[in-house]
JSON list of C-alpha atoms in Angstrom, two decimals:
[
{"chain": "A", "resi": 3, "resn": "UNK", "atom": "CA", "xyz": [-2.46, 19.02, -7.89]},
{"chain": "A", "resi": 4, "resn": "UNK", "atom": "CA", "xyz": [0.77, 17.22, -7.37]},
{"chain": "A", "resi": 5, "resn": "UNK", "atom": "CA", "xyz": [0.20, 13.41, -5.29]},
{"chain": "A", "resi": 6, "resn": "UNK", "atom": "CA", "xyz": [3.60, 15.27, -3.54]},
{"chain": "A", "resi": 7, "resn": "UNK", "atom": "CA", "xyz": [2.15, 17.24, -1.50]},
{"chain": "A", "resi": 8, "resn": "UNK", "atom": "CA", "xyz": [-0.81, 14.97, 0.34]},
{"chain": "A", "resi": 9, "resn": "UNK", "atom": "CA", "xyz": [2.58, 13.06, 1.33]},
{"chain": "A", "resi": 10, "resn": "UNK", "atom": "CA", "xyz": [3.82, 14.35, 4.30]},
{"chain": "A", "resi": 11, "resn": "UNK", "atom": "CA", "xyz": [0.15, 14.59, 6.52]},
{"chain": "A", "resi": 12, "resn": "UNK", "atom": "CA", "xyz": [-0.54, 10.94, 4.92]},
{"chain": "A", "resi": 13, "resn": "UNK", "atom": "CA", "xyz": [2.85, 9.71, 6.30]},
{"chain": "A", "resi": 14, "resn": "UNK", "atom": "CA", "xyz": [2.10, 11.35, 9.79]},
{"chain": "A", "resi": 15, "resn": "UNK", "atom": "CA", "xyz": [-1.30, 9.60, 9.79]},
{"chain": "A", "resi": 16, "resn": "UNK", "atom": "CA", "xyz": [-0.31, 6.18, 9.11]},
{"chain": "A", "resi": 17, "resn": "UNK", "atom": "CA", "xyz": [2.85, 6.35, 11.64]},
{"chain": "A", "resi": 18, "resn": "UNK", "atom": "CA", "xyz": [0.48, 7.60, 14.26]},
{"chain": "A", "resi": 19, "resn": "UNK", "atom": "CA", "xyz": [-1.58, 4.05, 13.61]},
{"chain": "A", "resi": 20, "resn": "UNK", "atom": "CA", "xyz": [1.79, 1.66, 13.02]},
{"chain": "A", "resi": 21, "resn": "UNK", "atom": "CA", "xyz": [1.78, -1.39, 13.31]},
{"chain": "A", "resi": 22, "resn": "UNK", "atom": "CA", "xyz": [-0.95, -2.56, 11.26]},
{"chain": "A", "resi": 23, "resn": "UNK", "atom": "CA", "xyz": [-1.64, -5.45, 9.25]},
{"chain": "A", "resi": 24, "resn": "UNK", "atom": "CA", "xyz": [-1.92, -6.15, 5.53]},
{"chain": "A", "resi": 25, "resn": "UNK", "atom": "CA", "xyz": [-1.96, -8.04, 2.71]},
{"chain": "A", "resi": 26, "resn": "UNK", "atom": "CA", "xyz": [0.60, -8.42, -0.05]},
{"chain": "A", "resi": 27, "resn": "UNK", "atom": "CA", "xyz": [-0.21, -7.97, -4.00]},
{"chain": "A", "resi": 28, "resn": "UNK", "atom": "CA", "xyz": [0.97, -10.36, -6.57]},
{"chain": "A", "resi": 29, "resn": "UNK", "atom": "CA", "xyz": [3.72, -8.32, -7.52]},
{"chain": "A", "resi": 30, "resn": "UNK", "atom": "CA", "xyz": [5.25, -8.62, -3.67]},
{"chain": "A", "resi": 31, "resn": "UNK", "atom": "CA", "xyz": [4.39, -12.09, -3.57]},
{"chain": "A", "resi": 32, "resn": "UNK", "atom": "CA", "xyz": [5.82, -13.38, -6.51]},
{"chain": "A", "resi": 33, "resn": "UNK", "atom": "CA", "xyz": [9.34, -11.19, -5.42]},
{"chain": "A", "resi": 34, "resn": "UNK", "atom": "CA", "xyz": [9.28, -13.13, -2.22]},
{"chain": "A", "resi": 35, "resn": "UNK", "atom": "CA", "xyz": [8.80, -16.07, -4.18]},
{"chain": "A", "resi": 36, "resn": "UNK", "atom": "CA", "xyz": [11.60, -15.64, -6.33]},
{"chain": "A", "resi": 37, "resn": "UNK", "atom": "CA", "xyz": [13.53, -15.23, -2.91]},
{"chain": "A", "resi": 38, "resn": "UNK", "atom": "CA", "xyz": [12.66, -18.96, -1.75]},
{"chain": "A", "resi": 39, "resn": "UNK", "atom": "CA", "xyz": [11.00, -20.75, -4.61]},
{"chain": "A", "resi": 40, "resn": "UNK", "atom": "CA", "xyz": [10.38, -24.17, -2.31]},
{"chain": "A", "resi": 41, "resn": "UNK", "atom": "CA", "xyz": [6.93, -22.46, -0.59]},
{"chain": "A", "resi": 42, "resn": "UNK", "atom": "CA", "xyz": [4.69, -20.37, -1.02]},
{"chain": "A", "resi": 43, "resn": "UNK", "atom": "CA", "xyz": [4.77, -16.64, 0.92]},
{"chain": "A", "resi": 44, "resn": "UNK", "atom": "CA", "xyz": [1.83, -15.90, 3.31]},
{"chain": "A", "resi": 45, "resn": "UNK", "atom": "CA", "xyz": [0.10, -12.87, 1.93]},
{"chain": "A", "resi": 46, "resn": "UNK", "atom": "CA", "xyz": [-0.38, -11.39, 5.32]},
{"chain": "A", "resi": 47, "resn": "UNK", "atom": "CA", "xyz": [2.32, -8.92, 7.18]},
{"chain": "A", "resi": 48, "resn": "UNK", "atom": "CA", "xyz": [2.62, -5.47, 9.55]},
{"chain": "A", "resi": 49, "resn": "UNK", "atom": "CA", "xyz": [3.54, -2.55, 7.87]},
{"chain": "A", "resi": 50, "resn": "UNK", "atom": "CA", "xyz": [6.04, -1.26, 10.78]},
{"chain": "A", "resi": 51, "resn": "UNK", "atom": "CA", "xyz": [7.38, 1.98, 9.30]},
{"chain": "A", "resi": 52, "resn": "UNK", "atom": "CA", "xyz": [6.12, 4.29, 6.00]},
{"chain": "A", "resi": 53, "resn": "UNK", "atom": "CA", "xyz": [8.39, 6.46, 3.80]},
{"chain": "A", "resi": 54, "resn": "UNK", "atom": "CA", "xyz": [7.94, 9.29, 2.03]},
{"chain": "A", "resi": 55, "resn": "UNK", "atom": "CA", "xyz": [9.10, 8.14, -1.61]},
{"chain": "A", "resi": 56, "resn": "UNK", "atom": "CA", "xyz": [8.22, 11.35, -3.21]},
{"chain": "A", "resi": 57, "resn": "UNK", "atom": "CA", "xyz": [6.59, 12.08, -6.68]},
{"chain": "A", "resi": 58, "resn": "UNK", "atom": "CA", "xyz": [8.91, 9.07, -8.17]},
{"chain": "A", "resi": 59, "resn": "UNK", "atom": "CA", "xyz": [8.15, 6.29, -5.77]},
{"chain": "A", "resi": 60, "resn": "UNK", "atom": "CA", "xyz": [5.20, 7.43, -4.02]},
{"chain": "A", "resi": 61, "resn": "UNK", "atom": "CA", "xyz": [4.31, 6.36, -0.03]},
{"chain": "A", "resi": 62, "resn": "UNK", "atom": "CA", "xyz": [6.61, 3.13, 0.55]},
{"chain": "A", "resi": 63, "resn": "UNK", "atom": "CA", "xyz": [6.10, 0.96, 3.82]},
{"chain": "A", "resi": 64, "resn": "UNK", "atom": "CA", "xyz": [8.24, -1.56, 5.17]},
{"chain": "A", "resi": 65, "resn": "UNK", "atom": "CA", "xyz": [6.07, -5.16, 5.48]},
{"chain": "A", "resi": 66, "resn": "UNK", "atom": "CA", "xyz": [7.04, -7.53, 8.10]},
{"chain": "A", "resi": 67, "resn": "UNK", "atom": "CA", "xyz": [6.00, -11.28, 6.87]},
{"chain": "A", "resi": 68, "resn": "UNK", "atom": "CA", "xyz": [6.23, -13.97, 9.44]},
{"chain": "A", "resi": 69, "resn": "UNK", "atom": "CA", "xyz": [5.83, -17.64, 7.70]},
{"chain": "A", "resi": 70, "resn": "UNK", "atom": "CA", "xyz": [5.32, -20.28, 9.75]},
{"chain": "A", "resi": 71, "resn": "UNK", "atom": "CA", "xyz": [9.47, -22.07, 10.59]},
{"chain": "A", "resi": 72, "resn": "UNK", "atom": "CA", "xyz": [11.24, -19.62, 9.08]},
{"chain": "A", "resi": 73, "resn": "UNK", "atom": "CA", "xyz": [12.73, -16.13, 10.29]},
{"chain": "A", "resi": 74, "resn": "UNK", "atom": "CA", "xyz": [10.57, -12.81, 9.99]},
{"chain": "A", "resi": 75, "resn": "UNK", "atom": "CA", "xyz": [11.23, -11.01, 6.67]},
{"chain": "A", "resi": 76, "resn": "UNK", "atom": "CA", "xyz": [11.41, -7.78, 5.53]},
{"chain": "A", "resi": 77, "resn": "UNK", "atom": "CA", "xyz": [10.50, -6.04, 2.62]},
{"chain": "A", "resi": 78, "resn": "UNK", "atom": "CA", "xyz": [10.04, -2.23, 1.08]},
{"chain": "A", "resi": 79, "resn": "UNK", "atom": "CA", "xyz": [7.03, -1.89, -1.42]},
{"chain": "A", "resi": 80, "resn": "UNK", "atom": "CA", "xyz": [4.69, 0.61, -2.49]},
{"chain": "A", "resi": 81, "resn": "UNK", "atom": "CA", "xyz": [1.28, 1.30, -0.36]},
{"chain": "A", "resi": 82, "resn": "UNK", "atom": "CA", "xyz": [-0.53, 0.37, -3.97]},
{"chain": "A", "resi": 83, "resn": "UNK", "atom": "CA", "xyz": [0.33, -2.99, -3.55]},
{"chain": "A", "resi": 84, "resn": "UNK", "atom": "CA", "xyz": [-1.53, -3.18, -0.16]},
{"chain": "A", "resi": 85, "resn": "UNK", "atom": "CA", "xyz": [-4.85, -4.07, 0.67]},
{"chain": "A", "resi": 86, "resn": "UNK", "atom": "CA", "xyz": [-5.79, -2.81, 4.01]},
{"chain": "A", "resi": 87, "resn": "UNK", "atom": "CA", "xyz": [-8.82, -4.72, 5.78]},
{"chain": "A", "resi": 88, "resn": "UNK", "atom": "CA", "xyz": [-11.60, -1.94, 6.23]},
{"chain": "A", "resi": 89, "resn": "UNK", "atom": "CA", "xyz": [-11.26, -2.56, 10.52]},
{"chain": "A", "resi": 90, "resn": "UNK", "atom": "CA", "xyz": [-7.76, -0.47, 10.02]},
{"chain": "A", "resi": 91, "resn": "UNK", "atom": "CA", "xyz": [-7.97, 3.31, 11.50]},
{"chain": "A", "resi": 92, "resn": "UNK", "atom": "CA", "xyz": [-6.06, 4.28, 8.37]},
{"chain": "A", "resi": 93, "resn": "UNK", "atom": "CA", "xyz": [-8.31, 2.41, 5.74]},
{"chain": "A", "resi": 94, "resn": "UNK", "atom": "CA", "xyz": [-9.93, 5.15, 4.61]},
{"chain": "A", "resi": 95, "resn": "UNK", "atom": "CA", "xyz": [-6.55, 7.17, 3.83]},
{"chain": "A", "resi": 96, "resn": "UNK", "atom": "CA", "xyz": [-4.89, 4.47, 2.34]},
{"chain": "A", "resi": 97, "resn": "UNK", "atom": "CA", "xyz": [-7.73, 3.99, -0.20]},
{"chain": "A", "resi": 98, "resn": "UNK", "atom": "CA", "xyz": [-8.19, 7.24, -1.18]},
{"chain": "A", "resi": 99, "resn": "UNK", "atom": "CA", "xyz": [-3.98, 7.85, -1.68]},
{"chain": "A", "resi": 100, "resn": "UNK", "atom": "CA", "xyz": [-4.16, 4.37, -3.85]},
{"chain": "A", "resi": 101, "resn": "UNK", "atom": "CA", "xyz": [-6.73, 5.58, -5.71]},
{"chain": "A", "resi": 102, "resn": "UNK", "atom": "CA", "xyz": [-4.96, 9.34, -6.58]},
{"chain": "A", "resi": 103, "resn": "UNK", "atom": "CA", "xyz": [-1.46, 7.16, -6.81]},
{"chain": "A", "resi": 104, "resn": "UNK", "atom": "CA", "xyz": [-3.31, 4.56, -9.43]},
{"chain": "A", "resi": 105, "resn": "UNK", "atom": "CA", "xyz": [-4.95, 8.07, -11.68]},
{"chain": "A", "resi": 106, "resn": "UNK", "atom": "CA", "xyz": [-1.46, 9.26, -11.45]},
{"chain": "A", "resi": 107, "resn": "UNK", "atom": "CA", "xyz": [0.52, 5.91, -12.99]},
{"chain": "A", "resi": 108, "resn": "UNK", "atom": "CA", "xyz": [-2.43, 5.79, -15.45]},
{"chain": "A", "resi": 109, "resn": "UNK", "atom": "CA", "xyz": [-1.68, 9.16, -16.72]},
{"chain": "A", "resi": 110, "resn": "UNK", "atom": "CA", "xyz": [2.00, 8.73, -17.08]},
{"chain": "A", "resi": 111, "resn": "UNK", "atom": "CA", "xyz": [1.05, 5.25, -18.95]},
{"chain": "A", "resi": 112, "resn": "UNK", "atom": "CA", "xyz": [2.99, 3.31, -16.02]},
{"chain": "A", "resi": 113, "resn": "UNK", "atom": "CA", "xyz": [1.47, 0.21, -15.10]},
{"chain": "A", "resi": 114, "resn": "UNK", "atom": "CA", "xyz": [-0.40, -0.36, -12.00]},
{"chain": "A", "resi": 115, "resn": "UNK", "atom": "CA", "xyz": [-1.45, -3.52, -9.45]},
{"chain": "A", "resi": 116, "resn": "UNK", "atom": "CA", "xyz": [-4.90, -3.32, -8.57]},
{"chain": "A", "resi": 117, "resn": "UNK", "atom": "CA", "xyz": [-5.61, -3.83, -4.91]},
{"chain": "A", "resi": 118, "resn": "UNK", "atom": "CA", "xyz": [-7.53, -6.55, -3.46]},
{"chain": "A", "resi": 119, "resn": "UNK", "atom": "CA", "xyz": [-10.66, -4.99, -1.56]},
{"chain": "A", "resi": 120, "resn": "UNK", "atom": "CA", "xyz": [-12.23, -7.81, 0.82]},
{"chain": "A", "resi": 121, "resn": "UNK", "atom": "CA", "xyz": [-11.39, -10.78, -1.60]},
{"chain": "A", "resi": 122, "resn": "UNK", "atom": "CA", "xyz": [-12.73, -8.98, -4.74]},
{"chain": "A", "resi": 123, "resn": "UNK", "atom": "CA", "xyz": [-9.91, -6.96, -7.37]},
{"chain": "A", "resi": 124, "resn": "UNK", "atom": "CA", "xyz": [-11.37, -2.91, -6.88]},
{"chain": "A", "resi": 125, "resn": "UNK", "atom": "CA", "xyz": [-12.00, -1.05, -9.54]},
{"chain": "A", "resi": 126, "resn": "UNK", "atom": "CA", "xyz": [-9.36, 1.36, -10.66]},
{"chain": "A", "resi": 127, "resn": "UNK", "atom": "CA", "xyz": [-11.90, 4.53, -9.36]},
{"chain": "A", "resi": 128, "resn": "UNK", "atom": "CA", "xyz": [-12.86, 3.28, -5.72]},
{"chain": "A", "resi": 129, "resn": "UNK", "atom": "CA", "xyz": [-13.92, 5.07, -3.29]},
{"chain": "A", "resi": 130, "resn": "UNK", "atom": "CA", "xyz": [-11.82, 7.88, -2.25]},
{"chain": "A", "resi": 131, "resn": "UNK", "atom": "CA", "xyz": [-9.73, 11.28, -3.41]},
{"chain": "A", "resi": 132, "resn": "UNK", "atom": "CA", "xyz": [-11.48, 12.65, -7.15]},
{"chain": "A", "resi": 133, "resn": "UNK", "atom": "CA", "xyz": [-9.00, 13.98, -9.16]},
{"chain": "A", "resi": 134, "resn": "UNK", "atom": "CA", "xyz": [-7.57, 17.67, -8.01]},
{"chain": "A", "resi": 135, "resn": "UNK", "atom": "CA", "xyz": [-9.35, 17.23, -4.67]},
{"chain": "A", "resi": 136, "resn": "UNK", "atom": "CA", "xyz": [-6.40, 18.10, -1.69]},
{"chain": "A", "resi": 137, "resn": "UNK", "atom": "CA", "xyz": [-5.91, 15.48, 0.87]},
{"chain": "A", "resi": 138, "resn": "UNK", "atom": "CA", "xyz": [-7.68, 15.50, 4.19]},
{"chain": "A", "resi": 139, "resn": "UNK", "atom": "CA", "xyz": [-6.66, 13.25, 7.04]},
{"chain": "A", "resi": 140, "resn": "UNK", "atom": "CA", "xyz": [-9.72, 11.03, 8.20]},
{"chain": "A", "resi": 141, "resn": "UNK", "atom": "CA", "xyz": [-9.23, 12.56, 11.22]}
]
């Protein structure tokens, strides 16, 4: 089963819950870095809207980051570089879409960020969607 098609109910899901909070991977982090090398990025942000990136890019959000004396920024990044504290409403579907997402990189031999799962790197098969199982809303 294409990751396509669990798209369009994920998106729905996650707009319904918007804003919600998050934490950046290493790979956002060290963009933002680049972007102001004198300090170093907060980690946390609001995911205030989610894309539809299709097969290609996969579910994108847009990540608000507010660091202390400077203006808000905004970036666009994949969900898999998220980590989603287990209190969200949409926890549950964001874990299971990283983990089909990650199965999917791994078995095009692109290379993946691990999320961090309550201060701890998960494993690459957390929790979630088994591969060829259809995607059902937590709802």
């Amino acid at each position: 089963m294409s990751s396509f098609h669990i798209l369009p109910p994920l998106v729905a899901s996650l707009r319904r819950h918007l804003p919600f909070s998050a934490r950046a991977g290493k790979t956002i982090l060290a963009n933002r870095r680049g972007a102001s090398s004198y300090m170093r990025p907060s980690s946390r942000c609001s995911v205030t809207q989610v894309y539809d990136g299709g097969e290609r890019l996969g579910l994108m959000c847009q990540l608000e980051f507010e660091d202390a004396g400077r203006e808000p920024s905004i970036i666009v990044a994949s969900v898999t570089q998220l980590s989603v504290d287990r209190k969200c409403p949409v926890w549950r579907d964001i874990v299971a879409y990283q983990k089909l997402r990650r199965e999917r990189l791994v078995e095009s031999g692109r290379e993946i960020e691990r999320p961090m799962v309550s201060g701890t790197v998960a494993p690459v098969h957390a929790d979630g969607l088994r591969r060829g199982q259809e995607w059902r809303s937590g709802k």
